[in-house]
């Protein structure tokens, strides 16, 4: 029997098992709920979750995302080469333990979920991304490119508590060993935002941070956006597009200006369509303002 894929269908059971569900747009997988990052820090209050389920209608329009709390480590392996993906899976089992929670969207890419053993923090090591106490991933929904739902071939958050002993714990040392061995076999994908400047020792930037930095440097958001759009590479096209669109919305940049910038300078059209750009722009318009929410643990009766 196929598991349900809508936020409304799975959210109550996920929350009861200690996970932090929230709605995303089924079409784009973009978070639909403002303030969702509060769930990285605290669980739903029961009444607010019920209100959110009632508010985000119709049910089929919303997939289910999960905010990653500090007690959980979600490892997103954005590896498209089948041989490299198989090697990564073997190394993960060897160094991190065999987790029953493996979520597959567009294979061979996957998300592997563990418990946090000693204060693991989020970080980006493309094509690997680690979430712990921040960030989110889609847990249930329809994957348009795969033409099927996201799936959990083994265990599922619907039948495993977030603190279950069946989920292995991972430590920073284990992750370091895993990544060291992984990048001996799998090429490290360094996005343009990871470049460092001479004389500086700061860590990698996100694309949004790079856009802000270039805007300050050149005194022109449009010029900075041109640079960032021209740097879009395989693996960061969606992130680049979303960073520019959300930044433009926050600055009040007209939509026709955004379209012209993408048409002239975006180097990622091979992995990002005009319809996806239109959808991203639509999602940044302030047309939906959900009710205020409180985040507290649900008390057991």
Tab-separated table of C-alpha atoms in Angstrom:
chain	number	residue	atom	x	y	z
A	1	UNK	CA	0.000	0.000	0.000
A	2	UNK	CA	1.405	3.390	-1.009
A	3	UNK	CA	2.025	5.873	1.794
A	4	UNK	CA	0.101	9.171	1.581
A	5	UNK	CA	1.976	12.139	0.153
A	6	UNK	CA	0.008	15.188	1.360
A	7	UNK	CA	0.958	17.331	4.359
A	8	UNK	CA	-2.512	17.020	5.872
A	9	UNK	CA	-2.443	13.215	5.626
A	10	UNK	CA	0.926	12.615	7.314
A	11	UNK	CA	1.580	15.614	9.591
A	12	UNK	CA	-0.338	14.443	12.716
A	13	UNK	CA	1.379	11.056	12.824
A	14	UNK	CA	4.813	12.564	12.131
A	15	UNK	CA	4.404	15.141	14.901
A	16	UNK	CA	3.246	12.444	17.317
A	17	UNK	CA	6.462	10.547	16.611
A	18	UNK	CA	8.647	13.569	17.340
A	19	UNK	CA	9.240	14.862	13.813
A	20	UNK	CA	8.655	18.473	12.739
A	21	UNK	CA	6.372	18.495	9.626
A	22	UNK	CA	5.247	21.575	7.739
A	23	UNK	CA	3.648	22.235	4.325
A	24	UNK	CA	5.511	22.795	1.076
A	25	UNK	CA	4.075	23.529	-2.331
A	26	UNK	CA	3.541	20.223	-4.118
A	27	UNK	CA	4.450	21.742	-7.490
A	28	UNK	CA	7.782	23.322	-6.548
A	29	UNK	CA	8.660	21.840	-3.104
A	30	UNK	CA	9.246	25.394	-1.847
A	31	UNK	CA	8.166	25.831	1.824
A	32	UNK	CA	4.626	27.197	1.883
A	33	UNK	CA	4.632	28.301	5.522
A	34	UNK	CA	6.370	31.437	6.700
A	35	UNK	CA	8.285	31.008	9.936
A	36	UNK	CA	8.814	27.285	9.367
A	37	UNK	CA	12.405	27.542	10.658
A	38	UNK	CA	10.961	27.962	14.154
A	39	UNK	CA	10.379	24.232	13.976
A	40	UNK	CA	14.143	23.688	13.920
A	41	UNK	CA	14.106	24.920	17.526
A	42	UNK	CA	10.793	23.734	18.970
A	43	UNK	CA	8.028	21.272	18.155
A	44	UNK	CA	4.484	22.144	17.157
A	45	UNK	CA	1.871	23.041	19.723
A	46	UNK	CA	-0.946	20.628	18.953
A	47	UNK	CA	-3.627	23.242	18.347
A	48	UNK	CA	-1.394	25.169	15.939
A	49	UNK	CA	-0.659	22.055	13.907
A	50	UNK	CA	-4.383	21.325	13.617
A	51	UNK	CA	-4.955	24.929	12.510
A	52	UNK	CA	-2.191	24.678	9.896
A	53	UNK	CA	-3.666	21.470	8.477
A	54	UNK	CA	-7.033	23.203	8.152
A	55	UNK	CA	-5.457	26.315	6.647
A	56	UNK	CA	-3.334	24.781	3.902
A	57	UNK	CA	-6.009	23.547	1.543
A	58	UNK	CA	-6.702	21.829	-0.754
A	59	UNK	CA	-4.599	18.961	0.671
A	60	UNK	CA	-3.296	17.814	-2.715
A	61	UNK	CA	-1.590	21.186	-3.249
A	62	UNK	CA	0.843	20.699	-0.353
A	63	UNK	CA	3.622	18.172	0.129
A	64	UNK	CA	5.113	17.466	3.546
A	65	UNK	CA	8.504	18.907	4.462
A	66	UNK	CA	10.350	18.149	7.708
A	67	UNK	CA	12.369	20.727	9.633
A	68	UNK	CA	15.530	19.171	11.065
A	69	UNK	CA	15.762	19.559	14.838
A	70	UNK	CA	19.134	19.561	16.688
A	71	UNK	CA	18.671	15.933	17.775
A	72	UNK	CA	18.555	14.765	14.148
A	73	UNK	CA	21.180	14.698	11.383
A	74	UNK	CA	19.915	14.567	7.797
A	75	UNK	CA	22.555	13.968	5.140
A	76	UNK	CA	21.585	15.009	1.623
A	77	UNK	CA	23.697	13.131	-0.930
A	78	UNK	CA	23.173	15.082	-4.156
A	79	UNK	CA	25.137	12.595	-6.254
A	80	UNK	CA	23.825	11.788	-9.723
A	81	UNK	CA	26.533	9.382	-10.924
A	82	UNK	CA	25.271	5.836	-10.089
A	83	UNK	CA	28.755	4.463	-9.314
A	84	UNK	CA	29.594	7.406	-7.070
A	85	UNK	CA	26.214	7.144	-5.343
A	86	UNK	CA	26.757	3.437	-4.685
A	87	UNK	CA	30.206	4.157	-3.254
A	88	UNK	CA	28.745	6.882	-1.016
A	89	UNK	CA	26.076	4.492	0.286
A	90	UNK	CA	28.689	1.865	1.110
A	91	UNK	CA	30.867	4.378	2.932
A	92	UNK	CA	27.892	5.762	4.844
A	93	UNK	CA	26.961	2.283	6.052
A	94	UNK	CA	30.581	1.644	7.017
A	95	UNK	CA	31.356	4.883	8.847
A	96	UNK	CA	27.951	6.137	10.002
A	97	UNK	CA	25.979	2.942	10.479
A	98	UNK	CA	23.089	1.412	8.584
A	99	UNK	CA	20.081	3.674	8.992
A	100	UNK	CA	16.565	2.468	8.210
A	101	UNK	CA	15.666	6.010	7.163
A	102	UNK	CA	16.742	6.599	3.574
A	103	UNK	CA	14.530	8.877	1.496
A	104	UNK	CA	14.755	8.727	-2.283
A	105	UNK	CA	13.436	11.377	-4.646
A	106	UNK	CA	15.237	11.296	-7.989
A	107	UNK	CA	17.552	8.284	-7.710
A	108	UNK	CA	20.413	7.830	-7.133
A	109	UNK	CA	20.272	11.000	-5.012
A	110	UNK	CA	19.003	10.416	-1.483
A	111	UNK	CA	18.663	11.741	2.056
A	112	UNK	CA	19.896	9.594	4.955
A	113	UNK	CA	18.632	10.334	8.479
A	114	UNK	CA	20.500	9.700	11.750
A	115	UNK	CA	20.380	10.824	15.382
A	116	UNK	CA	22.832	13.484	16.545
A	117	UNK	CA	25.522	11.981	18.764
A	118	UNK	CA	27.593	14.984	19.871
A	119	UNK	CA	26.469	18.372	18.617
A	120	UNK	CA	26.821	17.902	14.850
A	121	UNK	CA	26.070	21.185	13.065
A	122	UNK	CA	24.757	21.938	9.584
A	123	UNK	CA	27.305	22.475	6.803
A	124	UNK	CA	27.619	22.322	3.024
A	125	UNK	CA	30.227	20.123	1.379
A	126	UNK	CA	28.813	19.839	-2.141
A	127	UNK	CA	27.635	17.365	-3.344
A	128	UNK	CA	27.027	16.547	0.324
A	129	UNK	CA	24.923	18.700	2.644
A	130	UNK	CA	24.485	18.074	6.360
A	131	UNK	CA	21.454	19.377	8.258
A	132	UNK	CA	21.293	19.418	12.062
A	133	UNK	CA	19.313	22.050	13.934
A	134	UNK	CA	18.627	23.977	10.718
A	135	UNK	CA	17.268	23.338	7.242
A	136	UNK	CA	14.602	20.973	5.943
A	137	UNK	CA	13.927	18.264	3.408
A	138	UNK	CA	10.842	16.962	1.607
A	139	UNK	CA	9.638	13.805	3.340
A	140	UNK	CA	6.432	13.056	1.420
A	141	UNK	CA	5.187	14.357	-1.887
A	142	UNK	CA	5.136	13.824	-5.628
A	143	UNK	CA	8.485	14.082	-7.422
A	144	UNK	CA	7.763	15.580	-10.808
A	145	UNK	CA	11.004	14.541	-12.521
A	146	UNK	CA	10.942	11.018	-11.086
A	147	UNK	CA	7.224	10.767	-11.943
A	148	UNK	CA	6.471	9.041	-8.648
A	149	UNK	CA	6.222	9.898	-4.944
A	150	UNK	CA	9.250	10.388	-2.714
A	151	UNK	CA	9.802	7.020	-1.086
A	152	UNK	CA	11.350	5.425	2.007
A	153	UNK	CA	12.354	1.901	0.865
A	154	UNK	CA	13.130	0.616	4.358
A	155	UNK	CA	11.863	2.385	7.464
A	156	UNK	CA	9.778	5.548	7.440
A	157	UNK	CA	9.281	8.477	9.840
A	158	UNK	CA	5.637	7.412	9.857
A	159	UNK	CA	6.571	4.247	11.748
A	160	UNK	CA	9.757	5.272	13.597
A	161	UNK	CA	10.015	7.807	16.412
A	162	UNK	CA	12.629	10.519	15.975
A	163	UNK	CA	14.479	9.204	19.064
A	164	UNK	CA	14.219	5.524	18.133
A	165	UNK	CA	17.254	3.383	18.953
A	166	UNK	CA	16.851	1.832	15.516
A	167	UNK	CA	18.237	5.058	14.052
A	168	UNK	CA	22.039	5.128	14.474
A	169	UNK	CA	23.697	8.074	16.203
A	170	UNK	CA	26.514	9.844	14.386
A	171	UNK	CA	29.310	12.000	15.764
A	172	UNK	CA	31.445	14.736	14.248
A	173	UNK	CA	34.413	12.356	14.141
A	174	UNK	CA	32.383	9.770	12.214
A	175	UNK	CA	31.242	12.412	9.749
A	176	UNK	CA	34.796	13.649	9.245
A	177	UNK	CA	35.985	10.126	8.504
A	178	UNK	CA	33.061	9.567	6.144
A	179	UNK	CA	33.624	12.786	4.202
A	180	UNK	CA	37.391	12.232	4.012
A	181	UNK	CA	36.884	8.829	2.438
A	182	UNK	CA	33.969	9.997	0.281
A	183	UNK	CA	35.970	12.743	-1.428
A	184	UNK	CA	38.722	10.279	-2.285
A	185	UNK	CA	36.195	8.573	-4.570
A	186	UNK	CA	33.618	11.243	-5.380
A	187	UNK	CA	34.702	14.551	-6.933
A	188	UNK	CA	34.075	17.514	-4.667
A	189	UNK	CA	31.705	19.959	-6.366
A	190	UNK	CA	32.739	23.457	-5.391
A	191	UNK	CA	30.091	26.055	-6.229
A	192	UNK	CA	31.263	29.516	-7.258
A	193	UNK	CA	30.210	30.841	-3.859
A	194	UNK	CA	32.927	28.734	-2.246
A	195	UNK	CA	35.754	30.796	-3.735
A	196	UNK	CA	37.892	32.607	-1.205
A	197	UNK	CA	39.578	35.925	-1.675
A	198	UNK	CA	43.297	36.433	-1.217
A	199	UNK	CA	44.227	37.224	2.343
A	200	UNK	CA	40.899	36.067	3.784
A	201	UNK	CA	40.284	32.855	5.687
A	202	UNK	CA	36.487	32.931	5.897
A	203	UNK	CA	34.542	29.778	5.101
A	204	UNK	CA	32.381	29.061	2.041
A	205	UNK	CA	29.548	31.474	1.316
A	206	UNK	CA	26.017	30.612	0.407
A	207	UNK	CA	24.794	32.013	-2.901
A	208	UNK	CA	22.637	34.533	-1.056
A	209	UNK	CA	25.673	35.684	0.944
A	210	UNK	CA	27.714	36.046	-2.232
A	211	UNK	CA	24.942	38.094	-3.845
A	212	UNK	CA	24.868	40.431	-0.845
A	213	UNK	CA	28.666	40.714	-0.785
A	214	UNK	CA	28.854	41.556	-4.497
A	215	UNK	CA	26.064	44.101	-4.128
A	216	UNK	CA	28.024	45.894	-1.418
A	217	UNK	CA	31.260	45.678	-3.393
A	218	UNK	CA	29.896	47.096	-6.668
A	219	UNK	CA	27.073	49.202	-5.285
A	220	UNK	CA	24.622	47.633	-7.724
A	221	UNK	CA	22.271	44.736	-7.037
A	222	UNK	CA	21.659	44.184	-10.756
A	223	UNK	CA	25.367	43.934	-11.526
A	224	UNK	CA	25.822	41.501	-8.619
A	225	UNK	CA	22.864	39.428	-9.821
A	226	UNK	CA	24.413	39.208	-13.308
A	227	UNK	CA	27.586	37.715	-11.835
A	228	UNK	CA	25.743	35.218	-9.656
A	229	UNK	CA	23.418	34.132	-12.474
A	230	UNK	CA	26.329	33.650	-14.869
A	231	UNK	CA	28.054	31.409	-12.303
A	232	UNK	CA	25.159	28.942	-11.992
A	233	UNK	CA	26.550	25.431	-12.367
A	234	UNK	CA	25.204	21.898	-12.236
A	235	UNK	CA	24.076	21.194	-8.704
A	236	UNK	CA	23.351	24.784	-7.664
A	237	UNK	CA	21.006	26.053	-10.411
A	238	UNK	CA	17.863	25.866	-8.279
A	239	UNK	CA	19.654	27.429	-5.310
A	240	UNK	CA	20.998	30.237	-7.509
A	241	UNK	CA	17.610	30.963	-9.056
A	242	UNK	CA	15.825	30.993	-5.705
A	243	UNK	CA	18.500	33.192	-4.086
A	244	UNK	CA	18.161	35.822	-6.831
A	245	UNK	CA	14.352	35.728	-6.917
A	246	UNK	CA	13.944	36.044	-3.142
A	247	UNK	CA	16.561	38.791	-2.960
A	248	UNK	CA	14.796	40.697	-5.747
A	249	UNK	CA	11.455	40.366	-3.966
A	250	UNK	CA	12.968	41.643	-0.728
A	251	UNK	CA	14.434	44.685	-2.498
A	252	UNK	CA	11.327	45.453	-4.508
A	253	UNK	CA	13.042	44.791	-7.854
A	254	UNK	CA	10.380	44.732	-10.627
A	255	UNK	CA	9.600	41.291	-12.019
A	256	UNK	CA	10.334	42.342	-15.604
A	257	UNK	CA	13.863	43.298	-14.510
A	258	UNK	CA	14.291	39.871	-12.926
A	259	UNK	CA	13.117	38.154	-16.119
A	260	UNK	CA	15.555	40.161	-18.263
A	261	UNK	CA	18.462	39.335	-15.956
A	262	UNK	CA	17.689	35.621	-16.149
A	263	UNK	CA	17.257	35.663	-19.944
A	264	UNK	CA	20.553	37.480	-20.502
A	265	UNK	CA	22.804	36.046	-17.807
A	266	UNK	CA	21.491	32.781	-16.320
A	267	UNK	CA	23.736	29.847	-17.253
A	268	UNK	CA	21.522	27.224	-15.628
A	269	UNK	CA	18.583	26.943	-18.017
A	270	UNK	CA	19.540	23.355	-18.831
A	271	UNK	CA	18.467	22.380	-15.312
A	272	UNK	CA	15.851	25.059	-14.626
A	273	UNK	CA	12.871	25.978	-16.823
A	274	UNK	CA	11.080	29.263	-17.406
A	275	UNK	CA	7.967	27.776	-15.811
A	276	UNK	CA	9.995	27.046	-12.659
A	277	UNK	CA	11.214	30.647	-12.645
A	278	UNK	CA	7.647	31.919	-13.014
A	279	UNK	CA	6.568	29.681	-10.159
A	280	UNK	CA	9.422	30.895	-7.938
A	281	UNK	CA	8.477	34.522	-8.605
A	282	UNK	CA	4.852	33.738	-7.862
A	283	UNK	CA	5.790	32.132	-4.526
A	284	UNK	CA	7.615	35.262	-3.359
A	285	UNK	CA	4.569	37.494	-3.818
A	286	UNK	CA	3.009	38.341	-0.438
A	287	UNK	CA	-0.378	36.846	-1.197
A	288	UNK	CA	-0.732	34.425	1.723
A	289	UNK	CA	-0.238	35.365	5.357
A	290	UNK	CA	-0.798	32.392	7.689
A	291	UNK	CA	-1.968	32.901	11.222
A	292	UNK	CA	0.481	33.414	14.076
A	293	UNK	CA	1.969	30.191	15.415
A	294	UNK	CA	3.449	29.036	18.676
A	295	UNK	CA	6.004	26.253	18.909
A	296	UNK	CA	5.809	24.089	22.040
A	297	UNK	CA	6.036	20.401	22.740
A	298	UNK	CA	2.692	18.571	22.804
A	299	UNK	CA	1.864	17.239	26.257
A	300	UNK	CA	0.801	13.663	26.498
A	301	UNK	CA	-2.591	13.029	28.009
